[in-house]
Coordinates of C-alpha atoms in Angstrom, one line a residue:
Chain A
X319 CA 30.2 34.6 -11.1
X320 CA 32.7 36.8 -9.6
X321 CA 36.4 35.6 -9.2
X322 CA 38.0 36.8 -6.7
X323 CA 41.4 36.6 -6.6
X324 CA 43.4 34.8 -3.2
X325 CA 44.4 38.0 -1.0
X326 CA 47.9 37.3 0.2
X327 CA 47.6 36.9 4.0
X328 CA 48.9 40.0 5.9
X329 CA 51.8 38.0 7.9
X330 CA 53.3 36.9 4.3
X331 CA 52.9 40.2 3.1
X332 CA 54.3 41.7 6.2
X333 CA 57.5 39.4 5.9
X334 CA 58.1 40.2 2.3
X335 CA 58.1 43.9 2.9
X336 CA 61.3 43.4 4.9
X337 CA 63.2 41.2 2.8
X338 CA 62.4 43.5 -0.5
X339 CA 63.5 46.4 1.4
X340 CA 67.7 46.5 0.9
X341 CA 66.5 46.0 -2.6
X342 CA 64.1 48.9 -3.1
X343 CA 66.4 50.9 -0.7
X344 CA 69.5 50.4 -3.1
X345 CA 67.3 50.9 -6.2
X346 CA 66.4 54.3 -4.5
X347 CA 69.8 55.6 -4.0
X348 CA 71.1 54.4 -7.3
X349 CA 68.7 56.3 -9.1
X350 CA 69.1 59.4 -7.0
X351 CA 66.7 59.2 -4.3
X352 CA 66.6 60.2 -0.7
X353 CA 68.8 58.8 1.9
X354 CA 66.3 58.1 4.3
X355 CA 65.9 54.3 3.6
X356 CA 70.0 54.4 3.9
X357 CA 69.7 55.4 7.7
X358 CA 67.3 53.2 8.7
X359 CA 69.3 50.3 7.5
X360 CA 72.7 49.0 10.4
X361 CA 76.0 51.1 9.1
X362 CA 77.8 47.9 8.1
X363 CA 75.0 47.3 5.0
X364 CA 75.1 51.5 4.6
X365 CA 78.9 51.4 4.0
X366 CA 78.5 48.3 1.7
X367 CA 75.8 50.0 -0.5
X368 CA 77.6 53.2 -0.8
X369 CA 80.9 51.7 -1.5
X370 CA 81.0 50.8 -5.7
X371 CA 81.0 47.1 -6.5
X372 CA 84.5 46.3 -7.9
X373 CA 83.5 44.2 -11.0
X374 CA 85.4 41.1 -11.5
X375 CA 88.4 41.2 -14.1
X376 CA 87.5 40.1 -17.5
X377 CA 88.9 36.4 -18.2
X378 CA 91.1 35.7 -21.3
X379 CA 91.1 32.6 -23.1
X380 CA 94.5 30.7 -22.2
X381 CA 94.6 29.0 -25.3
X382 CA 97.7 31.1 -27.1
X383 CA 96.3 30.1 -30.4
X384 CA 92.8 31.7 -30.0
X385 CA 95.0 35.0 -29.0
X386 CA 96.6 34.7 -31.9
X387 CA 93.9 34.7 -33.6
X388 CA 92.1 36.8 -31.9
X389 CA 94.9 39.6 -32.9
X390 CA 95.3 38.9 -36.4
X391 CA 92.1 39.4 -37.2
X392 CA 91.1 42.2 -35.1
X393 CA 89.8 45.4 -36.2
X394 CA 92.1 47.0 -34.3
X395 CA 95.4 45.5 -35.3
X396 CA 97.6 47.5 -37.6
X397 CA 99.8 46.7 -40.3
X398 CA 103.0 47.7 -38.6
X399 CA 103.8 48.6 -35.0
X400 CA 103.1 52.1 -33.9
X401 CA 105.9 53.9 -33.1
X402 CA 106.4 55.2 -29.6
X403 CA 104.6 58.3 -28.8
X404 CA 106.7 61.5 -29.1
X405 CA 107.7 63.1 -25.9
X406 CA 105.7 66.4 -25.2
X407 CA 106.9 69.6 -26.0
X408 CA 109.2 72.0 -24.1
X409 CA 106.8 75.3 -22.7
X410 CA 107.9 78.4 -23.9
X411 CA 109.2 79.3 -20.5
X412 CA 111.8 75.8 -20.5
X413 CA 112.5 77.1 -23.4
X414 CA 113.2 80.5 -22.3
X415 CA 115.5 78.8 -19.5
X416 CA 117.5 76.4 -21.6
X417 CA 118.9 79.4 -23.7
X418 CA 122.1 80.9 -22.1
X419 CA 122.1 84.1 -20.8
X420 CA 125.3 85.4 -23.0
X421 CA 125.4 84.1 -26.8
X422 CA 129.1 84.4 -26.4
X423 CA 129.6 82.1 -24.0
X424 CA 127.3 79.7 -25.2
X425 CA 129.1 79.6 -28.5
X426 CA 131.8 79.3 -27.2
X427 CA 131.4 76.0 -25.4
X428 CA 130.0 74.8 -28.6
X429 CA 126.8 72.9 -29.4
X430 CA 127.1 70.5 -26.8
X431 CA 124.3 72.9 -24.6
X432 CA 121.8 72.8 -27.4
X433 CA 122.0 69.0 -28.0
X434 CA 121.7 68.6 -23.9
X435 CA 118.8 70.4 -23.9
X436 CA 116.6 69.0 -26.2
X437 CA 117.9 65.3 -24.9
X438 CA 116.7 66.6 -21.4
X439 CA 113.5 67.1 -22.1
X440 CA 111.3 67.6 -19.2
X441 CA 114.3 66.7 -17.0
X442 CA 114.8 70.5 -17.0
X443 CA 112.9 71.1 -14.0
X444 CA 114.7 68.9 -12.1
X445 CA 118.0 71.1 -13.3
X446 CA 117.3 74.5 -14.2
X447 CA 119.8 76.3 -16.6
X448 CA 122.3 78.0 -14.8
X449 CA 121.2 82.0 -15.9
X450 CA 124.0 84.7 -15.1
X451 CA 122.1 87.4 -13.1
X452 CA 124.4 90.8 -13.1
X453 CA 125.1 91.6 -9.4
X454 CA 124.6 94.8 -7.7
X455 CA 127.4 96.9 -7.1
X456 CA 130.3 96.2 -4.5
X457 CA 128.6 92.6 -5.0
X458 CA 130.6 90.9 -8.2
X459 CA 131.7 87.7 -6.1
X460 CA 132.6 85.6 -9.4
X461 CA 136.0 84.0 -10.1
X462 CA 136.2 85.8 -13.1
X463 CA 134.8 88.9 -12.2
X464 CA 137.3 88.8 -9.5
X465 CA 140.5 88.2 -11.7
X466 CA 138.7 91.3 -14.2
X467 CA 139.2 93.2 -11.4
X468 CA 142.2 92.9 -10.5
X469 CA 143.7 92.5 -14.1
X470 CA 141.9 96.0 -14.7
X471 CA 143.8 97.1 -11.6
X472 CA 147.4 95.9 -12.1
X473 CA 147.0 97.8 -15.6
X474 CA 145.4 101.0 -14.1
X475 CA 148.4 101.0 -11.9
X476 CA 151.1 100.2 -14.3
X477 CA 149.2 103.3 -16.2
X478 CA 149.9 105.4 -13.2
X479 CA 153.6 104.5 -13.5
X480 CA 154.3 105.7 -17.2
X481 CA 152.3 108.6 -16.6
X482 CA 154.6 109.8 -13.7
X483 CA 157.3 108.2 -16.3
X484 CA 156.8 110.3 -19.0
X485 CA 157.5 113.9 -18.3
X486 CA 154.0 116.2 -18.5
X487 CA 151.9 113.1 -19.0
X488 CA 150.3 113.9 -15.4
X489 CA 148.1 116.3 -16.6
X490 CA 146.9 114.0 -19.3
X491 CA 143.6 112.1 -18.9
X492 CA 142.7 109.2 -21.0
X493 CA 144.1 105.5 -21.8
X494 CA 144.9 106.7 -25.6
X495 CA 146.4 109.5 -25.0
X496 CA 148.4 108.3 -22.3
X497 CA 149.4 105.5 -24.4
X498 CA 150.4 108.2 -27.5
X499 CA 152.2 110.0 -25.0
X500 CA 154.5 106.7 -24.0
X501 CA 155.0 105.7 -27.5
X502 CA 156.2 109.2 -28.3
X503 CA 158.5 109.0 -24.9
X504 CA 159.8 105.8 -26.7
X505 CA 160.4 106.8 -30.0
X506 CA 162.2 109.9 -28.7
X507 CA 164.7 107.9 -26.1
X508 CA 165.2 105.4 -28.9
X509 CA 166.2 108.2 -32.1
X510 CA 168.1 109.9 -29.1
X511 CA 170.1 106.6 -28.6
X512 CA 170.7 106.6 -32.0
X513 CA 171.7 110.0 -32.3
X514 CA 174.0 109.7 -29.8
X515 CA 175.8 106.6 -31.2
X516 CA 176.0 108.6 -34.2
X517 CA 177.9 111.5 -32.2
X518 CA 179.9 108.7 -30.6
X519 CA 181.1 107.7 -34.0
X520 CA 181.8 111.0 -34.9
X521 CA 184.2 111.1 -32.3
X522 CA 188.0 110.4 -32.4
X523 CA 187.4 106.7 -32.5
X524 CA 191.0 106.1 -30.8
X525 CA 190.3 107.6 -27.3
X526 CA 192.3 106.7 -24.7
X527 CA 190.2 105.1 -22.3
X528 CA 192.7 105.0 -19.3
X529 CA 192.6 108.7 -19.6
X530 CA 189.1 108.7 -19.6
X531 CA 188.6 106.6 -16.6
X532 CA 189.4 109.4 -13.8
X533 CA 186.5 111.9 -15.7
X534 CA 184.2 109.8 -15.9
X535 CA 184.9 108.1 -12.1
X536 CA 184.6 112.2 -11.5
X537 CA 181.1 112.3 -13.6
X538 CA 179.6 109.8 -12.1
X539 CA 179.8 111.1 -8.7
X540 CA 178.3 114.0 -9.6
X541 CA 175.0 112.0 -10.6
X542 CA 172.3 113.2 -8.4
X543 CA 169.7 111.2 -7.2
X544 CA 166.3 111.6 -7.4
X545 CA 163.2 110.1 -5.5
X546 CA 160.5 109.5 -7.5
X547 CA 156.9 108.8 -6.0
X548 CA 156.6 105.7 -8.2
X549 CA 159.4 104.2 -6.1
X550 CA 162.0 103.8 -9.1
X551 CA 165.3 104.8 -8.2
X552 CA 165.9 106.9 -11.3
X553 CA 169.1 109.0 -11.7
X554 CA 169.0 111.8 -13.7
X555 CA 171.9 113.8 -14.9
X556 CA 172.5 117.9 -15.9
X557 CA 173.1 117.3 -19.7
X558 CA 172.6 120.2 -21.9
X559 CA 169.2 119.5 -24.2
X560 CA 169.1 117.9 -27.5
X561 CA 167.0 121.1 -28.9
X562 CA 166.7 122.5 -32.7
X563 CA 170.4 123.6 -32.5
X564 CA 171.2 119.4 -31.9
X565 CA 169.6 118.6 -34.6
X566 CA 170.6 121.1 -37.2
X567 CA 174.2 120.0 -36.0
X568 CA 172.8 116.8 -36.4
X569 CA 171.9 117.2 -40.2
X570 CA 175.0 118.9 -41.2
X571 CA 176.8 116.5 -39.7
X572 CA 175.2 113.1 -41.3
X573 CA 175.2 115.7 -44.6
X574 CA 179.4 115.8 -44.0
X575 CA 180.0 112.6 -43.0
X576 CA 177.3 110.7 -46.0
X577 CA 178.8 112.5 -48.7
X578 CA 182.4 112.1 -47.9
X579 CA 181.8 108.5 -47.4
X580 CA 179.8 107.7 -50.5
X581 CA 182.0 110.0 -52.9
X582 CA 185.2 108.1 -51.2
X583 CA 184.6 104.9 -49.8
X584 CA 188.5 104.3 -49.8
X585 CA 189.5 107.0 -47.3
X586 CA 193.2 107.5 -46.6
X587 CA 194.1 107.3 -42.6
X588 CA 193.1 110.8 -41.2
X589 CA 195.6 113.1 -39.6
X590 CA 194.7 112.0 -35.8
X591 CA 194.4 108.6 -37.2
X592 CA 198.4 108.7 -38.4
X593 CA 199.8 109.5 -34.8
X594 CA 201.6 106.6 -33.1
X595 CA 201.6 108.2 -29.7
X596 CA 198.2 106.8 -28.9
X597 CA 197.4 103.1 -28.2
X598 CA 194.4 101.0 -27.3
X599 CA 194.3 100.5 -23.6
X600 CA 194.4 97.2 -22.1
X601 CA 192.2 95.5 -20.4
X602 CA 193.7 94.1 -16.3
X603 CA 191.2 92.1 -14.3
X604 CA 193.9 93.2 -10.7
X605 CA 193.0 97.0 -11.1
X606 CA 192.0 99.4 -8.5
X607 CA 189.7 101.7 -11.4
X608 CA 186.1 101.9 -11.2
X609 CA 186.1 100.6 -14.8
X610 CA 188.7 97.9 -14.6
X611 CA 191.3 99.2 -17.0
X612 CA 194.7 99.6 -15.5
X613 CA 195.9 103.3 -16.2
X614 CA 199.6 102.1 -16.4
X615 CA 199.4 99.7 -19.0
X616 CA 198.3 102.2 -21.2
X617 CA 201.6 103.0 -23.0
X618 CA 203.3 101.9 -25.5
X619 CA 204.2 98.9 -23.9
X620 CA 201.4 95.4 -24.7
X621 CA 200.4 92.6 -23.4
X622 CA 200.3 89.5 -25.1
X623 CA 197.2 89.0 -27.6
X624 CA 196.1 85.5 -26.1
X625 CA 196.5 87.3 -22.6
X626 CA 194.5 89.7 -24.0
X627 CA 192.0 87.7 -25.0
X628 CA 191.2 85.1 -22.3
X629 CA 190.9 88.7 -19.8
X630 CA 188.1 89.8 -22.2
Chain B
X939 CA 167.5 98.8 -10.0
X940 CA 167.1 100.1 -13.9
X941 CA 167.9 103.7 -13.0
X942 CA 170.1 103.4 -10.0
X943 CA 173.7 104.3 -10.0
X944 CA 174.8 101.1 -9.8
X945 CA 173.2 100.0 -13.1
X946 CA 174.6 103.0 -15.0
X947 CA 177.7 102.4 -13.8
X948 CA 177.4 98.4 -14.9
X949 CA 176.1 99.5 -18.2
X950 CA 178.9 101.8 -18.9
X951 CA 181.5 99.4 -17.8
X952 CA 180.0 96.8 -21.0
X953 CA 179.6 99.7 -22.8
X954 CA 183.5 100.5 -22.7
X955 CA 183.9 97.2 -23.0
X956 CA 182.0 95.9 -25.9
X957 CA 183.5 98.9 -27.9
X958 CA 186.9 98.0 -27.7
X959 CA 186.1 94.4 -28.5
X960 CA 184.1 95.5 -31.4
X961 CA 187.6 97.2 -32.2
X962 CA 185.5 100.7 -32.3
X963 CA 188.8 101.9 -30.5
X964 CA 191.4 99.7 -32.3
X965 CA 194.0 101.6 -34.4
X966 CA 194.4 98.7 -37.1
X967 CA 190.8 99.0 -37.8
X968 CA 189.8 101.3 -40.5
X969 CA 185.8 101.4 -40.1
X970 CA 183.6 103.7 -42.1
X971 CA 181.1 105.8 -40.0
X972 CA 178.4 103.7 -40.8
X973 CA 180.2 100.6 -39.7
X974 CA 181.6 102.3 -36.9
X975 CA 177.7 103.7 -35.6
X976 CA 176.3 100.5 -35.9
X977 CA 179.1 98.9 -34.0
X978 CA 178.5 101.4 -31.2
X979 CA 174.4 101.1 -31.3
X980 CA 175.1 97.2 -30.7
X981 CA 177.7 97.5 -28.1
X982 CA 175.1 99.8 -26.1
X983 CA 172.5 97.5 -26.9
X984 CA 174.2 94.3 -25.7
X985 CA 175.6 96.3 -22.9
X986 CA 172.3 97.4 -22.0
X987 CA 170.9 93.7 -21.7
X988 CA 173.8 92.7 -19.5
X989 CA 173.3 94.9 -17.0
X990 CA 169.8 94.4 -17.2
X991 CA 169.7 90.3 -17.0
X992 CA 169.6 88.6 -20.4
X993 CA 166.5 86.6 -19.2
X994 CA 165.1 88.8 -16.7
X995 CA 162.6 90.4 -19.3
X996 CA 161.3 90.0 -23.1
X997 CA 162.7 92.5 -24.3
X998 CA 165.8 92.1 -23.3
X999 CA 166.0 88.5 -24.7
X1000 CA 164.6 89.9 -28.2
X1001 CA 167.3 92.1 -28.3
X1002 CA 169.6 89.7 -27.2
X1003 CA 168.7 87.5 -30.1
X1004 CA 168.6 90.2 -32.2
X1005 CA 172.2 91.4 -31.8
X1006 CA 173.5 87.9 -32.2
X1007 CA 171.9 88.0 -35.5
X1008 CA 173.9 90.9 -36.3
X1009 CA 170.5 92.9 -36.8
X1010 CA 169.7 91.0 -40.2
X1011 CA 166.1 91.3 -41.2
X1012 CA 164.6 87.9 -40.8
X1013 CA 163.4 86.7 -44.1
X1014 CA 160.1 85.0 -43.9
X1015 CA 161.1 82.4 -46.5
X1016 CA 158.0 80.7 -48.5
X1017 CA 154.4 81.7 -50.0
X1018 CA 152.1 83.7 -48.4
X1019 CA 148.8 81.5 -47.6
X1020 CA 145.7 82.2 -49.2
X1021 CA 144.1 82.4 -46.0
X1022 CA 146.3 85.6 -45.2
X1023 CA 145.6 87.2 -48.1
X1024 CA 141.8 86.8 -47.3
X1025 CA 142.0 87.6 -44.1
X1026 CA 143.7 91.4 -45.2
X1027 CA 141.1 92.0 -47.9
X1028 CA 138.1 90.8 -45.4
X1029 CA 139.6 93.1 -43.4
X1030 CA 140.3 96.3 -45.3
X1031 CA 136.6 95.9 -46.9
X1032 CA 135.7 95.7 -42.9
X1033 CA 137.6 98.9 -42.2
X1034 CA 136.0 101.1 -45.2
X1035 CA 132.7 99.8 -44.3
X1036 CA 133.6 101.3 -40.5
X1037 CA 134.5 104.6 -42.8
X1038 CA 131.5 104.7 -44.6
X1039 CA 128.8 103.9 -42.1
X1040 CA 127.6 106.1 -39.1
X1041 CA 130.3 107.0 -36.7
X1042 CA 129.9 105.2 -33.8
X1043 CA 129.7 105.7 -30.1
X1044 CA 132.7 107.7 -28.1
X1045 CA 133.4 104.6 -26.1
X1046 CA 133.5 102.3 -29.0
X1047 CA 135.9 105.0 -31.0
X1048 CA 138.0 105.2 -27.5
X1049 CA 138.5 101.3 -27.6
X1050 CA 139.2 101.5 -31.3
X1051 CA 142.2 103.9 -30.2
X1052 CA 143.4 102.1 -27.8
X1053 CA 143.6 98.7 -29.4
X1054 CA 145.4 101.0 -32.1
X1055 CA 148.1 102.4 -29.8
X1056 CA 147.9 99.3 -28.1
X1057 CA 149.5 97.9 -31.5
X1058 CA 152.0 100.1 -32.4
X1059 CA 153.3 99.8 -28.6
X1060 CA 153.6 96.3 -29.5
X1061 CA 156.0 97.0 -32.7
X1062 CA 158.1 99.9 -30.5
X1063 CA 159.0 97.7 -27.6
X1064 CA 161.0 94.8 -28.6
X1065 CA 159.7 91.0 -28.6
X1066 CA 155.7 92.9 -28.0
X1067 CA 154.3 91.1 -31.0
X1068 CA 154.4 87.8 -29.1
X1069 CA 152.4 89.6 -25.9
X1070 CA 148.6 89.3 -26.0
X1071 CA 148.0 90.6 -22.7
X1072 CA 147.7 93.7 -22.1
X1073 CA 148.8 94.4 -18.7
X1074 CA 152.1 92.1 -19.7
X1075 CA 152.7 94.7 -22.5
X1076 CA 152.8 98.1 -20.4
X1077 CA 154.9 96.1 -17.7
X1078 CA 157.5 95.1 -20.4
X1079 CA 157.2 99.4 -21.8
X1080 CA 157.7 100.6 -18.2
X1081 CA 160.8 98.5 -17.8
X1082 CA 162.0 99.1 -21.1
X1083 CA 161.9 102.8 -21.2
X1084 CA 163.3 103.2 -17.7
X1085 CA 166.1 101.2 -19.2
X1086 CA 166.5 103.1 -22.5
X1087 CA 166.7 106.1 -20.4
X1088 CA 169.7 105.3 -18.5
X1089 CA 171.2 104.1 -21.3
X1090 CA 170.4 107.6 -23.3
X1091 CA 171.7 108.9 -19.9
X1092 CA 175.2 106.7 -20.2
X1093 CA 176.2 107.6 -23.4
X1094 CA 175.6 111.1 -22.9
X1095 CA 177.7 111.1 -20.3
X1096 CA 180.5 109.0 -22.4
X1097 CA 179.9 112.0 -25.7
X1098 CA 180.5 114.3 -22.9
X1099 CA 183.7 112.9 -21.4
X1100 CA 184.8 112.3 -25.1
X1101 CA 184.3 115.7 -26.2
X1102 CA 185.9 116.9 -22.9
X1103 CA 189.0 114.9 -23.4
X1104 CA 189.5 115.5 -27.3
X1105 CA 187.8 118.8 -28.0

């Protein structure tokens, strides 16, 4: 006896089909399929299947003793608290920025820049290290580069001036040889002052400076002036030259003078310093001299010594 | 001003005048030759910084000071530090190393020169040791030799008028 099994009737059948069909369609495109079940479905459904399913957010228990719990005893949980992660590590092109362009500089302003730069971090990008690029030329528009400039200037000029200064230093080329040639300038007007204080004190000590008064009123309009291109009016007078003959007159002079003094300290009054017909002048404030001495108080006659004294 | 007439003639009125009150021309003085040269050297030198301005310039105070102090050395009184001491043998082991290693570059040898001049400019001109700066320093030399000049130029004038008037 055969069984046959009950056939579904074709309208049931025909109105599962449909109702299986967003099923079998989604299967279809979540394993990969074809798209063609997805256009025959409305775009509203299409949108929904193709847009992922946000899965609901897993729910903790409230109780805070199961949590608890739940962390003590976790495989997870560690002994002590982690720290907090490190902070990543500068590139080798930050790093290349953070150091200064000049070590000088940079020590100079002390270790503050080092410490700021590892503090900073990845804030570096935000502010980049200030890095000195040299300028072209005719293009140094720095503060400092400024005041080089015209410090190196001022000095190049001053330069100038000794040169033209110091007679036959024009030819001369070169800031140390310039310089040797002032400081030999120098040393020269200085041993010539004290040779000439020297020849002073050679000198009759006693001069009579009233007498003296009319030369040199005479001498000194005989000064010639001369314009120099550095714009100094310097005055030069015709003396006759300090040469070898000065100094060998020099020499035997200090040679007279040293030994006489250190064989007798205790000198007896010289010949010229015996006479009584010359007198110190005396000084008058109400004189018509160039020098302020007053040629007729120059006898033997003398002021007062306090009148003296509150004139000089 | 420095080499004008008027300044020569300002510096050989103090001149004149700080000789007789130094009693370089006083008849009851007996001075030795020494005594008598140094008396001079001081009277030009303060007559020099009066005609000048005693606080116009450096080195005109400095030898201001100085002549007040009657050109006495000043004694540095006390020990020398250690840290001197180390710093001149650091330094003089520093210079023979310079001697015996390579010679160096012209433009390093032409600043070594210069610094050196540089330095003994410094001792020549009076009150330099205090000036760092360079460009200071030659302003200070230029004023200071103009000056020395008239004053080699005034008292060449005064030997002359001596010599003319007492031959």
């Amino acid at each position: 006896m055969r069984h046959s099994s009950p056939t579904p009737d074709l309208p049931a059948a025909g109105g599962e089909i449909p109702a299986l069909a967003p099923t079998s369609a989604a299967a279809s495109t979540g394993s990969g399929g074809t798209f063609t079940a997805l256009l025959g479905l409305p775009t509203s459904q299409a949108i929904e299947l193709l847009l992922p399913v946000a899965e609901p957010a897993p729910t903790f228990p409230s109780d805070p003793h199961l949590v608890d719990r739940a962390a003590r005893f976790s495989s997870f949980a560690s002994p002590s608290p982690s720290p907090p992660p490190p902070p990543p590590p500068a590139s080798a092109a930050n790093k290349r920025k953070a150091e200064p362009a000049f070590k000088g500089r940079a020590a100079k302003k002390g270790k503050s820049t080092a410490a700021g730069g590892e503090d900073r971090g990845s804030g570096e990008d935000e502010k980049p290290a200030y890095v000195h690029v040299r300028a072209r030329r005719g293009q140094a528009t720095d503060s400092h580069s400024l005041a080089e400039r015209a410090r190196r200037e001022k000095i190049n000029a001053r330069m100038e001036l000794l040169k033209e200064l110091v007679p036959g230093c024009s030819k001369v080329s070169g800031t140390a040889l310039v310089l040797d040639e002032i400081i030999n300038h120098v040393q020269s007007l200085q041993r010539q002052v004290e040779y000439l204080s020297m020849r002073l004190a050679a000198v009759n000590p006693r001069v009579d400076f009233g007498g003296i008064d009319n030369f040199l009123t005479t001498e000194c309009g005989r000064i010639t002036g001369l314009n120099c291109k550095s714009g100094m009016d310097l005055e030069q007078v015709s003396w006759p030259d300090m040469g070898v003959h000065g100094a060998r007159n020099l020499m035997q002079l200090q040679q007279q003078i040293w030994h006489g003094d250190l064989a007798h300290p205790q000198q007896p009054a010289s010949q010229w310093e015996k006479r009584e017909d010359v007198h110190p002048p005396v000084f008058s404030s109400t004189s018509s001299s160039l020098f302020g001495y007053d040629l007729a108080s120059s006898g033997p006659q003398q002021q007062p010594a306090s009148k003296l004294k509150t004139e000089l | 001003m420095q080499g004008s007439k008027q300044f020569k003639q300002a510096l050989l009125e103090g001149l004149l005048l700080g000789l007789r009150k130094r009693g370089v021309a006083a008849s009851s003085d007996i001075m030795s030759f020494h005594e008598r040269k140094r008396a001079i050297k001081v009277a030009a030198d303060a007559a020099l910084v009066n005609a000048r301005g005693a606080d116009a310039t450096r080195w005109s105070r400095t030898m201001l000071a100085d002549s007040e102090l009657g050109h006495r050395r000043r004694n540095w009184g006390g020990k020398v530090s250690v840290k001197l001491i180390r710093e001149r043998v650091l330094r003089r082991r520093r210079g023979h190393r310079q001697k015996l290693g390579t010679v160096g570059s012209a433009a390093v040898l032409a600043r070594a020169m210069v610094r050196k001049q540089t330095r003994v400019l410094r001792g020549i001109v009076p009150g330099g040791e205090g000036l760092d700066d360079e460009c200071t320093l030659l302003g200070e030399t230029l004023d200071y030799a103009v000056c020395l000049k008239a004053q080699v130029d005034v008292m060449q004038l005064l030997v002359r008028a001596l010599q003319a008037k007492n031959p």
